[in-house]
CSV table of C-alpha atoms and ligand atoms in Angstrom, one decimal:
chain,number,residue,atom,x,y,z
A,1,MET,CA,71.3,3.4,46.8
A,2,ALA,CA,73.8,6.1,47.7
A,3,PRO,CA,77.4,5.3,46.9
A,4,GLU,CA,79.4,3.6,49.7
A,5,ALA,CA,82.0,5.5,51.7
A,6,ASP,CA,85.4,4.8,50.2
A,7,ALA,CA,88.9,5.8,51.2
A,8,GLN,CA,89.7,7.0,47.7
A,9,PRO,CA,86.6,7.0,45.6
A,10,ALA,CA,87.0,7.1,41.8
A,11,PRO,CA,86.3,10.6,40.3
A,12,VAL,CA,83.1,11.7,38.7
A,13,ILE,CA,84.0,11.7,35.0
A,14,ILE,CA,82.5,14.1,32.5
A,15,VAL,CA,83.1,13.1,28.9
A,16,GLY,CA,82.9,16.2,26.6
A,17,ALA,CA,84.8,19.4,27.6
A,18,ALA,CA,82.5,22.0,26.1
A,19,MET,CA,79.6,24.1,27.5
A,20,GLY,CA,77.5,21.2,28.7
A,21,GLY,CA,80.5,19.6,30.5
A,22,LEU,CA,81.6,22.8,32.0
A,23,ARG,CA,78.2,23.8,33.3
A,24,THR,CA,77.7,20.3,34.9
A,25,ALA,CA,81.1,20.6,36.6
A,26,GLU,CA,80.1,24.0,38.0
A,27,ALA,CA,76.7,22.7,39.2
A,28,LEU,CA,78.2,19.7,40.8
A,29,ARG,CA,80.5,21.9,42.9
A,30,LYS,CA,77.5,24.2,43.7
A,31,ALA,CA,75.6,21.2,44.9
A,32,GLY,CA,78.4,20.6,47.4
A,33,TYR,CA,80.3,17.8,45.7
A,34,THR,CA,84.0,18.3,46.7
A,35,GLY,CA,85.4,15.0,45.5
A,36,ALA,CA,87.6,14.3,42.5
A,37,LEU,CA,86.2,15.5,39.2
A,38,THR,CA,87.7,14.8,35.8
A,39,VAL,CA,86.6,16.2,32.4
A,40,ILE,CA,87.8,14.4,29.3
A,41,GLY,CA,87.5,16.3,26.0
A,42,GLU,CA,88.6,15.4,22.5
A,43,GLU,CA,89.4,19.1,21.5
A,44,ILE,CA,92.6,20.6,22.7
A,45,HIS,CA,90.9,23.8,23.7
A,46,ALA,CA,89.3,24.6,27.1
A,47,PRO,CA,85.5,25.1,26.8
A,48,TYR,CA,84.5,28.0,24.5
A,49,ASN,CA,81.4,29.5,23.1
A,50,ARG,CA,80.3,28.1,19.7
A,51,PRO,CA,77.7,30.7,18.4
A,52,PRO,CA,80.3,33.3,17.4
A,53,LEU,CA,82.0,30.7,15.2
A,54,SER,CA,79.5,31.3,12.4
A,55,LYS,CA,78.9,35.0,13.1
A,56,ASP,CA,81.1,37.8,14.5
A,57,ALA,CA,84.1,35.7,15.3
A,58,LEU,CA,84.1,34.3,11.8
A,59,SER,CA,84.1,37.7,10.3
A,60,THR,CA,86.6,39.4,12.6
A,61,GLY,CA,89.0,36.6,13.0
A,62,VAL,CA,88.7,33.7,15.4
A,63,THR,CA,90.8,33.2,18.5
A,64,HIS,CA,90.3,31.0,21.5
A,65,GLU,CA,90.8,34.0,23.8
A,66,ALA,CA,87.8,35.8,22.2
A,67,VAL,CA,85.4,32.9,22.7
A,68,ALA,CA,86.6,31.0,25.8
A,69,PHE,CA,84.3,30.7,28.7
A,70,PRO,CA,85.7,32.2,31.9
A,71,GLN,CA,87.0,29.7,34.4
A,72,ARG,CA,85.1,30.1,37.7
A,73,PRO,CA,86.9,29.4,41.0
A,74,ALA,CA,84.5,26.6,41.8
A,75,THR,CA,86.1,24.4,39.0
A,76,ALA,CA,89.7,25.5,39.5
A,77,ASP,CA,90.6,22.0,40.9
A,78,VAL,CA,88.9,20.1,38.1
A,79,ASP,CA,91.3,17.7,36.3
A,80,TRP,CA,91.0,18.5,32.6
A,81,LEU,CA,92.2,15.9,30.1
A,82,LEU,CA,92.1,17.8,26.8
A,83,GLY,CA,92.9,16.4,23.4
A,84,VAL,CA,91.9,13.0,24.6
A,85,ARG,CA,89.1,11.0,23.0
A,86,VAL,CA,87.0,8.4,24.9
A,87,SER,CA,86.6,5.3,22.7
A,88,SER,CA,84.3,3.1,24.9
A,89,ALA,CA,82.6,2.8,28.2
A,90,SER,CA,81.5,0.0,30.5
A,91,LEU,CA,78.7,0.8,32.9
A,92,ALA,CA,79.1,-2.6,34.7
A,93,ALA,CA,82.9,-2.1,35.3
A,94,LYS,CA,82.3,1.7,35.8
A,95,THR,CA,85.2,2.6,33.5
A,96,VAL,CA,85.7,4.7,30.3
A,97,THR,CA,88.6,3.9,28.0
A,98,THR,CA,90.5,6.5,26.0
A,99,THR,CA,92.0,5.9,22.6
A,100,ASP,CA,95.5,5.5,24.1
A,101,GLY,CA,94.2,2.3,25.8
A,102,VAL,CA,94.0,3.8,29.3
A,103,SER,CA,91.0,2.7,31.4
A,104,HIS,CA,89.6,5.4,33.7
A,105,PRO,CA,87.4,4.2,36.6
A,106,PHE,CA,84.5,6.5,37.5
A,107,ARG,CA,82.2,6.9,40.5
A,108,ALA,CA,79.6,8.5,38.3
A,109,LEU,CA,79.6,9.4,34.6
A,110,VAL,CA,78.3,12.5,32.7
A,111,ILE,CA,77.8,12.2,29.0
A,112,ALA,CA,78.3,15.7,27.3
A,113,THR,CA,79.7,14.7,23.9
A,114,GLY,CA,77.4,16.8,21.8
A,115,ILE,CA,77.0,16.4,18.0
A,116,ARG,CA,79.2,16.6,14.9
A,117,PRO,CA,78.3,17.9,11.4
A,118,ARG,CA,77.0,15.4,9.0
A,119,ARG,CA,78.9,15.4,5.7
A,120,VAL,CA,77.5,15.8,2.2
A,121,ILE,CA,77.4,12.4,0.6
A,122,PRO,CA,76.8,12.9,-3.1
A,123,SER,CA,75.0,10.1,-4.9
A,124,VAL,CA,77.2,10.1,-8.0
A,125,SER,CA,80.7,10.6,-6.7
A,126,GLU,CA,82.4,12.1,-3.7
A,127,GLY,CA,85.7,14.1,-3.6
A,128,PRO,CA,88.0,13.1,-0.7
A,129,ARG,CA,86.8,14.5,2.6
A,130,SER,CA,90.3,16.0,3.0
A,131,LEU,CA,89.9,17.9,-0.3
A,132,SER,CA,91.1,21.4,0.5
A,133,GLY,CA,88.2,23.9,0.3
A,134,ARG,CA,85.7,21.5,2.0
A,135,HIS,CA,84.7,22.8,5.5
A,136,THR,CA,82.3,22.2,8.3
A,137,VAL,CA,81.7,24.7,11.2
A,138,ARG,CA,81.4,23.1,14.6
A,139,THR,CA,84.8,23.7,16.3
A,140,LEU,CA,87.1,26.6,16.8
A,141,ASP,CA,89.6,24.8,14.5
A,142,ASP,CA,86.9,24.4,11.9
A,143,ALA,CA,86.1,28.2,12.0
A,144,MET,CA,89.8,29.2,11.9
A,145,ALA,CA,90.4,27.0,8.8
A,146,LEU,CA,87.2,28.4,7.1
A,147,ARG,CA,88.1,32.0,8.0
A,148,ASP,CA,91.4,31.8,6.1
A,149,GLU,CA,89.5,30.9,2.9
A,150,LEU,CA,86.7,33.5,3.1
A,151,VAL,CA,88.6,36.1,1.0
A,152,PRO,CA,86.9,38.7,-1.2
A,153,GLY,CA,85.8,37.2,-4.5
A,154,ALA,CA,86.0,33.6,-3.3
A,155,ARG,CA,83.1,31.5,-4.7
A,156,VAL,CA,81.5,29.8,-1.7
A,157,VAL,CA,78.8,27.1,-1.9
A,158,VAL,CA,76.9,26.5,1.4
A,159,ALA,CA,75.3,23.1,1.5
A,160,GLY,CA,72.3,23.4,3.8
A,161,SER,CA,69.9,26.3,4.6
A,162,GLY,CA,69.4,25.9,8.3
A,163,PHE,CA,70.5,28.4,10.9
A,164,ILE,CA,74.2,27.7,10.6
A,165,GLY,CA,74.2,27.6,6.8
A,166,CYS,CA,72.3,30.9,6.6
A,167,GLU,CA,74.7,32.5,9.2
A,168,VAL,CA,77.8,31.4,7.3
A,169,ALA,CA,76.2,32.6,4.0
A,170,ALA,CA,75.6,36.1,5.6
A,171,THR,CA,79.1,36.3,7.1
A,172,ALA,CA,80.8,35.1,3.9
A,173,THR,CA,78.8,37.7,1.9
A,174,LYS,CA,79.8,40.4,4.3
A,175,LEU,CA,83.4,39.4,3.7
A,176,GLY,CA,83.1,39.9,0.0
A,177,CYS,CA,82.6,36.3,-1.1
A,178,GLU,CA,80.1,35.2,-3.8
A,179,VAL,CA,77.7,32.9,-2.0
A,180,THR,CA,75.3,30.3,-3.2
A,181,VAL,CA,73.2,28.3,-0.8
A,182,VAL,CA,72.2,24.8,-2.0
A,183,SER,CA,69.4,23.0,-0.2
A,184,PRO,CA,66.7,20.4,-0.8
A,185,SER,CA,64.3,22.6,1.3
A,186,SER,CA,61.9,24.9,-0.5
A,187,ARG,CA,62.9,27.9,1.8
A,188,PRO,CA,65.7,28.6,4.2
A,189,ILE,CA,65.1,27.6,7.8
A,190,ILE,CA,61.6,26.6,6.9
A,191,ARG,CA,61.1,23.9,9.5
A,192,PRO,CA,61.1,26.1,12.6
A,193,LEU,CA,60.1,29.4,11.0
A,194,GLY,CA,57.3,28.4,8.6
A,195,PRO,CA,56.8,29.5,5.0
A,196,VAL,CA,56.0,33.2,5.4
A,197,LEU,CA,58.9,34.1,7.7
A,198,ALA,CA,61.3,31.8,5.8
A,199,ALA,CA,60.4,33.5,2.5
A,200,GLU,CA,61.0,36.9,4.0
A,201,LEU,CA,64.4,35.7,5.3
A,202,GLN,CA,65.3,34.5,1.8
A,203,ARG,CA,64.2,37.8,0.3
A,204,ARG,CA,66.5,39.7,2.7
A,205,HIS,CA,69.5,37.4,2.0
A,206,GLU,CA,68.9,37.8,-1.7
A,207,ALA,CA,68.8,41.6,-1.3
A,208,HIS,CA,72.4,41.3,0.1
A,209,GLY,CA,73.4,39.2,-2.9
A,210,VAL,CA,73.1,35.6,-1.6
A,211,LEU,CA,72.0,33.2,-4.4
A,212,PHE,CA,69.7,30.2,-3.5
A,213,ARG,CA,69.5,26.9,-5.3
A,214,LEU,CA,66.5,25.4,-3.4
A,215,GLY,CA,64.9,22.1,-4.0
A,216,ARG,CA,68.4,20.8,-5.1
A,217,SER,CA,71.1,18.7,-3.6
A,218,ILE,CA,74.7,18.1,-4.4
A,219,ALA,CA,75.4,15.2,-6.7
A,220,VAL,CA,79.2,15.5,-7.3
A,221,ILE,CA,82.0,17.3,-5.5
A,222,GLU,CA,84.7,18.1,-8.1
A,223,GLY,CA,88.4,18.4,-7.5
A,224,ASP,CA,91.6,16.5,-7.2
A,225,THR,CA,93.4,17.9,-4.2
A,226,ARG,CA,91.5,21.2,-4.2
A,227,LEU,CA,87.8,21.8,-4.7
A,228,THR,CA,86.9,23.2,-8.1
A,229,GLY,CA,83.2,22.9,-8.4
A,230,ILE,CA,79.9,21.3,-7.4
A,231,VAL,CA,77.4,19.5,-9.7
A,232,LEU,CA,73.8,19.6,-8.5
A,233,ASP,CA,71.3,16.8,-8.9
A,234,ASP,CA,69.7,18.6,-12.0
A,235,GLY,CA,73.1,18.4,-13.7
A,236,SER,CA,74.0,22.1,-13.4
A,237,ARG,CA,77.5,23.0,-12.3
A,238,LEU,CA,78.7,25.7,-9.9
A,239,ALA,CA,82.3,26.7,-9.9
A,240,ALA,CA,83.4,26.8,-6.3
A,241,ASP,CA,86.5,27.5,-4.2
A,242,VAL,CA,84.9,26.7,-0.9
A,243,LEU,CA,82.2,24.3,0.2
A,244,VAL,CA,80.7,24.7,3.6
A,245,GLU,CA,78.8,21.5,4.7
A,246,ALA,CA,76.0,22.6,7.0
A,247,ILE,CA,73.4,19.9,6.3
A,248,GLY,CA,72.7,18.7,9.9
A,249,SER,CA,74.4,16.7,12.5
A,250,ASP,CA,75.0,13.2,14.0
A,251,CYS,CA,75.3,12.5,17.7
A,252,ASN,CA,78.7,11.6,19.3
A,253,SER,CA,77.4,8.5,21.0
A,254,ASP,CA,79.5,5.8,19.2
A,255,TRP,CA,81.6,5.4,22.3
A,256,LEU,CA,78.5,4.3,24.2
A,257,ALA,CA,77.8,1.3,21.9
A,258,GLY,CA,77.4,-1.9,24.0
A,259,THR,CA,76.6,-0.1,27.2
A,260,GLY,CA,72.9,-0.9,27.0
A,261,LEU,CA,71.9,2.8,27.0
A,262,ASP,CA,69.2,4.0,24.6
A,263,ILE,CA,71.3,5.7,22.0
A,264,ALA,CA,68.8,5.6,19.2
A,265,ASN,CA,68.8,9.4,18.8
A,266,GLY,CA,71.3,11.0,21.1
A,267,VAL,CA,71.1,9.5,24.6
A,268,LEU,CA,67.7,9.1,26.3
A,269,ALA,CA,67.4,10.7,29.7
A,270,ASP,CA,64.6,11.3,32.2
A,271,ALA,CA,63.7,14.7,33.6
A,272,GLY,CA,66.4,14.3,36.2
A,273,MET,CA,68.9,13.9,33.2
A,274,ARG,CA,69.6,10.3,34.4
A,275,ALA,CA,70.5,8.1,31.4
A,276,ILE,CA,67.9,5.5,30.5
A,277,ASP,CA,68.8,2.1,29.1
A,278,VAL,CA,67.0,0.1,26.4
A,279,ASP,CA,65.0,-1.7,29.1
A,280,GLY,CA,63.7,1.7,30.4
A,281,ASN,CA,65.8,1.7,33.6
A,282,ALA,CA,67.2,5.1,34.8
A,283,HIS,CA,70.9,4.9,36.0
A,284,ASP,CA,71.5,7.0,39.1
A,285,ASP,CA,75.2,7.2,38.3
A,286,VAL,CA,75.0,8.1,34.6
A,287,TYR,CA,73.8,11.5,33.4
A,288,VAL,CA,73.3,13.2,30.0
A,289,VAL,CA,73.5,16.9,29.1
A,290,GLY,CA,73.5,19.3,26.2
A,291,ASP,CA,72.9,18.7,22.5
A,292,ILE,CA,73.2,15.0,22.9
A,293,ALA,CA,70.5,14.7,25.6
A,294,ARG,CA,67.0,13.4,24.5
A,295,PHE,CA,64.8,14.3,27.4
A,296,PRO,CA,61.1,15.0,28.2
A,297,ASN,CA,60.0,18.6,29.0
A,298,ALA,CA,56.7,18.8,30.7
A,299,LEU,CA,56.4,22.4,29.5
A,300,PHE,CA,55.2,20.8,26.2
A,301,ASP,CA,54.4,17.1,26.6
A,302,ASP,CA,56.0,13.9,27.7
A,303,VAL,CA,57.9,13.2,24.4
A,304,ALA,CA,61.7,13.1,24.8
A,305,ARG,CA,63.4,15.4,22.4
A,306,ARG,CA,66.9,16.7,21.7
A,307,VAL,CA,67.1,20.5,21.5
A,308,GLU,CA,70.2,22.0,20.0
A,309,HIS,CA,69.9,25.4,21.5
A,310,TRP,CA,72.5,27.3,23.5
A,311,ASN,CA,70.6,27.4,26.7
A,312,ILE,CA,70.1,23.7,26.9
A,313,PRO,CA,73.7,22.7,27.9
A,314,THR,CA,73.4,25.2,30.7
A,315,ASP,CA,69.9,24.2,31.9
A,316,THR,CA,70.5,20.4,31.6
A,317,GLY,CA,74.0,20.8,33.1
A,318,LYS,CA,72.6,22.6,36.1
A,319,ARG,CA,69.9,20.0,36.5
A,320,ALA,CA,72.3,17.0,36.1
A,321,GLY,CA,74.8,18.6,38.5
A,322,ALA,CA,72.1,19.2,41.1
A,323,VAL,CA,70.6,15.7,40.9
A,324,LEU,CA,74.0,13.9,40.7
A,325,GLY,CA,75.3,16.1,43.5
A,326,ALA,CA,72.3,15.0,45.6
A,327,TRP,CA,72.9,11.4,44.8
A,328,LEU,CA,76.5,11.6,45.8
A,329,ALA,CA,75.3,13.3,49.1
A,330,GLY,CA,72.8,10.6,50.1
A,331,ASP,CA,69.3,9.1,49.5
A,332,ALA,CA,67.0,11.8,51.0
A,333,ALA,CA,68.6,14.7,49.2
A,334,PHE,CA,68.5,12.7,45.9
A,335,THR,CA,64.8,11.9,46.2
A,336,GLU,CA,64.0,15.6,46.9
A,337,ALA,CA,66.2,16.8,44.0
A,338,LEU,CA,64.6,14.3,41.5
A,339,ALA,CA,61.1,15.4,42.6
A,340,LEU,CA,61.7,19.1,41.6
A,341,PRO,CA,60.2,19.9,38.2
A,342,PHE,CA,62.5,20.5,35.2
A,343,THR,CA,60.9,22.5,32.5
A,344,PRO,CA,63.6,24.6,30.6
A,345,MET,CA,62.3,27.1,28.1
A,346,PRO,CA,64.1,26.5,24.8
A,347,ALA,CA,65.6,29.8,23.6
A,348,PHE,CA,67.5,30.4,20.3
A,349,TRP,CA,68.9,33.5,18.6
A,350,SER,CA,70.6,34.1,15.3
A,351,ASN,CA,72.2,37.1,13.6
A,352,GLN,CA,72.2,37.3,9.8
A,353,PHE,CA,73.2,40.6,8.1
A,354,ASP,CA,71.2,43.2,10.1
A,355,ILE,CA,68.5,40.6,11.0
A,356,GLY,CA,68.3,39.7,14.7
A,357,ILE,CA,66.2,36.5,15.1
A,358,GLN,CA,65.1,35.5,18.6
A,359,ALA,CA,62.9,32.4,19.3
A,360,TYR,CA,61.4,30.9,22.5
A,361,GLY,CA,59.6,27.6,22.9
A,362,LEU,CA,59.4,24.9,20.2
A,363,PRO,CA,58.0,26.5,17.0
A,364,GLY,CA,58.6,23.2,15.2
A,365,LEU,CA,55.7,21.7,17.1
A,366,ALA,CA,53.1,24.1,15.7
A,367,ASP,CA,50.2,23.1,13.4
A,368,SER,CA,49.4,26.8,12.7
A,369,ILE,CA,51.4,30.0,12.5
A,370,ARG,CA,50.1,33.6,12.9
A,371,GLN,CA,51.8,37.0,12.6
A,372,LEU,CA,51.2,38.7,16.0
A,373,GLU,CA,52.9,42.0,15.7
A,374,GLY,CA,54.8,44.3,13.5
A,375,ASP,CA,55.6,44.5,9.8
A,376,LEU,CA,56.8,41.5,7.9
A,377,ALA,CA,59.2,43.7,5.8
A,378,GLY,CA,60.6,45.2,9.0
A,379,ASP,CA,60.5,44.0,12.6
A,380,CYS,CA,57.8,41.5,13.4
A,381,ILE,CA,56.7,38.7,15.8
A,382,PHE,CA,55.1,35.4,14.7
A,383,GLY,CA,53.3,33.0,17.0
A,384,TYR,CA,53.4,29.2,16.6
A,385,TYR,CA,50.3,27.3,17.8
A,386,ARG,CA,49.5,23.7,18.5
A,387,GLY,CA,45.8,23.7,18.5
A,388,THR,CA,44.9,26.9,20.4
A,389,ARG,CA,48.1,26.9,22.6
A,390,LEU,CA,51.1,29.0,21.9
A,391,VAL,CA,54.1,26.7,21.8
A,392,GLY,CA,56.6,29.0,20.2
A,393,VAL,CA,57.3,32.6,19.3
A,394,VAL,CA,59.8,34.0,16.8
A,395,GLY,CA,60.8,37.7,16.5
A,396,LEU,CA,62.7,39.5,13.8
A,397,GLY,CA,63.9,42.4,16.1
A,398,MET,CA,61.4,43.4,18.8
A,399,LYS,CA,63.3,41.5,21.5
A,400,ALA,CA,61.6,43.2,24.4
A,401,ALA,CA,58.1,42.7,22.9
A,402,LEU,CA,58.8,38.9,22.8
A,403,LEU,CA,59.0,38.5,26.5
A,404,PRO,CA,55.2,38.5,27.3
A,405,TYR,CA,54.8,35.8,24.7
A,406,ARG,CA,57.6,33.8,26.3
A,407,GLN,CA,55.7,34.1,29.5
A,408,GLN,CA,52.5,33.0,27.8
A,409,ILE,CA,54.2,29.9,26.5
A,410,ALA,CA,55.3,29.0,30.0
A,411,THR,CA,52.0,29.8,31.6
A,412,ALA,CA,49.7,28.3,29.0
A,413,GLU,CA,51.6,25.1,29.1
A,414,ALA,CA,51.8,25.0,32.9
A,415,GLU,CA,48.0,25.6,33.1
A,416,ALA,CA,47.4,22.8,30.6
A,417,ALA,CA,49.6,20.5,32.5
A,418,THR,CA,47.7,21.2,35.8
A,419,THR,CA,44.4,20.6,34.1
A,420,ALA,CA,45.5,17.3,32.7
A,421,ARG,CA,46.5,16.0,36.2
B,501,FAD,C1,78.6,27.4,14.6
B,501,FAD,C2,77.5,27.3,15.6
B,501,FAD,C3,76.7,28.4,15.8
B,501,FAD,C4,75.7,28.3,16.8
B,501,FAD,N1,74.9,29.4,17.0
B,501,FAD,C5,73.9,29.3,17.9
B,501,FAD,C6,73.1,30.4,18.2
B,501,FAD,O1,73.2,31.5,17.5
B,501,FAD,N2,72.1,30.3,19.1
B,501,FAD,C7,71.9,29.1,19.8
B,501,FAD,O2,71.0,29.1,20.6
B,501,FAD,N3,72.7,28.0,19.6
B,501,FAD,C8,73.7,28.1,18.7
B,501,FAD,N4,74.5,27.0,18.5
B,501,FAD,C9,74.3,25.8,19.3
B,501,FAD,C10,75.1,25.7,20.6
B,501,FAD,O3,76.3,26.3,20.4
B,501,FAD,C11,75.1,24.3,21.1
B,501,FAD,O4,73.8,24.0,21.5
B,501,FAD,C12,76.1,24.0,22.2
B,501,FAD,O5,77.4,24.4,21.8
B,501,FAD,C13,76.1,22.5,22.6
B,501,FAD,O6,77.0,22.3,23.6
B,501,FAD,P1,77.3,20.8,24.2
B,501,FAD,O7,78.3,21.0,25.3
B,501,FAD,O8,76.1,20.1,24.4
B,501,FAD,O9,78.0,20.1,22.9
B,501,FAD,P2,79.3,20.4,22.1
B,501,FAD,O10,79.5,21.9,22.0
B,501,FAD,O11,79.1,19.7,20.8
B,501,FAD,O12,80.5,19.8,22.8
B,501,FAD,C14,80.8,18.4,22.9
B,501,FAD,C15,82.2,18.2,23.1
B,501,FAD,O13,82.5,16.8,23.4
B,501,FAD,C16,83.7,16.4,22.6
B,501,FAD,N5,83.6,15.0,22.4
B,501,FAD,C17,82.8,14.4,21.5
B,501,FAD,N6,83.0,13.0,21.5
B,501,FAD,C18,84.0,12.8,22.4
B,501,FAD,C19,84.6,11.7,22.9
B,501,FAD,N7,84.3,10.4,22.4
B,501,FAD,N8,85.6,11.8,23.8
B,501,FAD,C20,85.9,13.0,24.3
B,501,FAD,N9,85.3,14.2,23.9
B,501,FAD,C21,84.4,14.1,23.0
B,501,FAD,C22,83.6,17.3,21.4
B,501,FAD,O14,84.9,17.4,20.8
B,501,FAD,C23,83.1,18.6,22.0
B,501,FAD,O15,84.2,19.4,22.4
B,501,FAD,C24,75.5,27.1,17.5
B,501,FAD,C25,76.4,26.0,17.3
B,501,FAD,C26,77.4,26.1,16.3
B,501,FAD,C27,78.3,24.9,16.1
């Protein structure tokens, strides 16, 4: 059912004022929605771009101005409530409540609250989380605080060898720090890249002076008010001035407890980005976008997944804005919008030292990996196969040469989907 005409309808509320929230607001306006639109965000900053926070902005100095997204005219009349956290929601009452106790009615709700870094929890003892020298890298404020401590000679331990851990390791090394990466993995970034490319990446990091303690985790964080060292699970100790915790993330879905939505891993959505509840019902007035969205992508299969890549907040925001905009406009437009296919191509890049990594598809789905082009010690392309089908491609350099493989992923999967019907 389309919403009833109302003299002063409640606004559409977007919770999360970052890339996913911004792109949804823009798409809603593009879809023709001219009504009230409120974006509520916990951070005090207007939406900004996160990838530079572990790369160039971290090495050159971090400012909001340098990373802020431009404000487009379409969203000039959006009501931004920044520095405000939503603590709960009621889908029955159609309200969200902020931590100051204010209840905000909504006509439709968009969930764009993303993820937060998981903290290292040592098994033996844990220094206070506020211990100076302990850092995460998710927000602009995080990056500003870390930047101040990455001084030449600082002894930096990076916990975690995923993309963000490796990017911070490279940036800190370039700034003159002594960097050790500690990770239970056998190689850095091994899950998406596979053993051969991951070993090559480790070799290149080591050539720049990064030390790796792989197959190890942190048992004790030492320090009283200031971090002094790390004890690993084999009993060895690393003196440390800075610890960067980059061991993964948790979803910001706590405020949705009790709503009945499926928040088992992020928030479950259908291909129209409508939120799904634990009984399997899609909510026409509740949408999910960005890192927190667990949604199916027919480009691969019908399994709902979260994809923490930069293009996903934009693609899901555009999709949610178009579908919600159609729902607000009326039944026929909504049915048509929902029927359109939604098959975003996951895309990821990373810069570490002079290595430019670009990936398309979902390499993590592969059961076999082949080198397709180039020289492992230089620029090269690896293909990731599920059975005989290319599901992902990763390039070190060779950006332009990757594009035909990107096309192949899209085409092969589309052909397979057609055959299956
Ligand atoms: C350091 C770093 C480097 C990255 N580098 C790359 C890269 O090189 N390539 C790539 O493809 N991707 C990269 N990414 C990933 C990419 O930036 C993310 O996919 C993207 O930022 C996700 O956007 P989002 O809007 O979904 O969520 P987020 O950016 O997490 O935004 C969610 C917002 O919601 C707010 N919020 C949370 N809970 C509440 C609440 N209860 N009430 C109000 N507000 C709330 C948060 O404060 C936050 O501002 C990187 C990410 C980081 C952190």
